[in-house]
Amino acid sequence: MTWATPVFATECPTDMKEIDAALAKGPKLSASDLEKVKKFRAEGEELHKAGKHKESMSILDKAKNMLGI
């Protein structure tokens, strides 16, 4: 029997790369919002590593929305 890998598991790293690329460009956010984005990014990675991919995607989406991506 084979098990399909959840789609969420592969989407999280892609989302993290998009966030990292946007952060590298120096987004025009307030210091407070920039800290929130970084916090969401870190939380998303931790959730991904813990196997909580749906939760990870939800948190990473918050960061992406704040960055406009």
Short mmCIF file of C-alpha atoms in Angstrom, two decimals:
data_model
loop_
_atom_site.label_atom_id
_atom_site.label_comp_id
_atom_site.label_asym_id
_atom_site.label_seq_id
_atom_site.Cartn_x
_atom_site.Cartn_y
_atom_site.Cartn_z
CA MET A 1 0.00 0.00 0.00
CA THR A 2 1.30 3.45 -0.83
CA TRP A 3 0.39 6.66 0.90
CA ALA A 4 0.03 9.94 -0.90
CA THR A 5 2.06 12.81 0.49
CA PRO A 6 -0.26 15.60 1.60
CA VAL A 7 -0.23 18.54 -0.76
CA PHE A 8 0.13 20.85 2.23
CA ALA A 9 3.53 19.37 3.04
CA THR A 10 4.98 20.61 -0.24
CA GLU A 11 3.23 23.97 -0.27
CA CYS A 12 4.69 25.19 3.02
CA PRO A 13 8.31 25.37 1.80
CA THR A 14 7.16 27.19 -1.35
CA ASP A 15 5.28 29.73 0.76
CA MET A 16 8.30 30.20 3.01
CA LYS A 17 10.54 30.83 -0.02
CA GLU A 18 8.08 33.42 -1.36
CA ILE A 19 8.01 35.18 2.01
CA ASP A 20 11.80 35.11 2.27
CA ALA A 21 12.13 36.58 -1.23
CA ALA A 22 9.68 39.37 -0.41
CA LEU A 23 11.50 40.13 2.85
CA ALA A 24 14.83 40.27 1.00
CA LYS A 25 13.43 43.05 -1.20
CA GLY A 26 12.87 45.27 1.83
CA PRO A 27 9.08 45.59 1.89
CA LYS A 28 7.57 48.93 2.85
CA LEU A 29 6.01 47.90 6.13
CA SER A 30 6.05 49.51 9.53
CA ALA A 31 8.52 48.03 12.00
CA SER A 32 5.60 46.48 13.86
CA ASP A 33 4.15 44.85 10.74
CA LEU A 34 7.58 43.63 9.66
CA GLU A 35 8.00 41.93 13.04
CA LYS A 36 4.56 40.32 12.67
CA VAL A 37 5.51 38.97 9.23
CA LYS A 38 8.75 37.53 10.60
CA LYS A 39 6.86 36.00 13.53
CA PHE A 40 4.29 34.41 11.21
CA ARG A 41 7.10 33.10 8.98
CA ALA A 42 8.89 31.52 11.95
CA GLU A 43 5.66 30.05 13.36
CA GLY A 44 4.78 28.64 9.96
CA GLU A 45 8.13 26.89 9.71
CA GLU A 46 7.80 25.41 13.20
CA LEU A 47 4.30 24.13 12.44
CA HIS A 48 5.54 22.65 9.16
CA LYS A 49 8.37 20.85 10.95
CA ALA A 50 5.85 19.52 13.48
CA GLY A 51 3.75 18.06 10.66
CA LYS A 52 0.94 20.57 11.15
CA HIS A 53 0.83 21.61 7.52
CA LYS A 54 -2.71 23.00 7.41
CA GLU A 55 -1.99 25.24 10.38
CA SER A 56 1.36 26.20 8.86
CA MET A 57 -0.29 27.29 5.63
CA SER A 58 -2.82 29.37 7.53
CA ILE A 59 -0.08 31.26 9.41
CA LEU A 60 2.08 31.62 6.30
CA ASP A 61 -0.92 33.05 4.42
CA LYS A 62 -1.15 35.80 7.04
CA ALA A 63 2.47 36.75 6.33
CA LYS A 64 1.91 36.62 2.57
CA ASN A 65 -1.17 38.82 2.83
CA MET A 66 0.72 41.41 4.85
CA LEU A 67 3.46 41.38 2.20
CA GLY A 68 0.95 41.64 -0.64
CA ILE A 69 1.90 38.32 -2.21
#
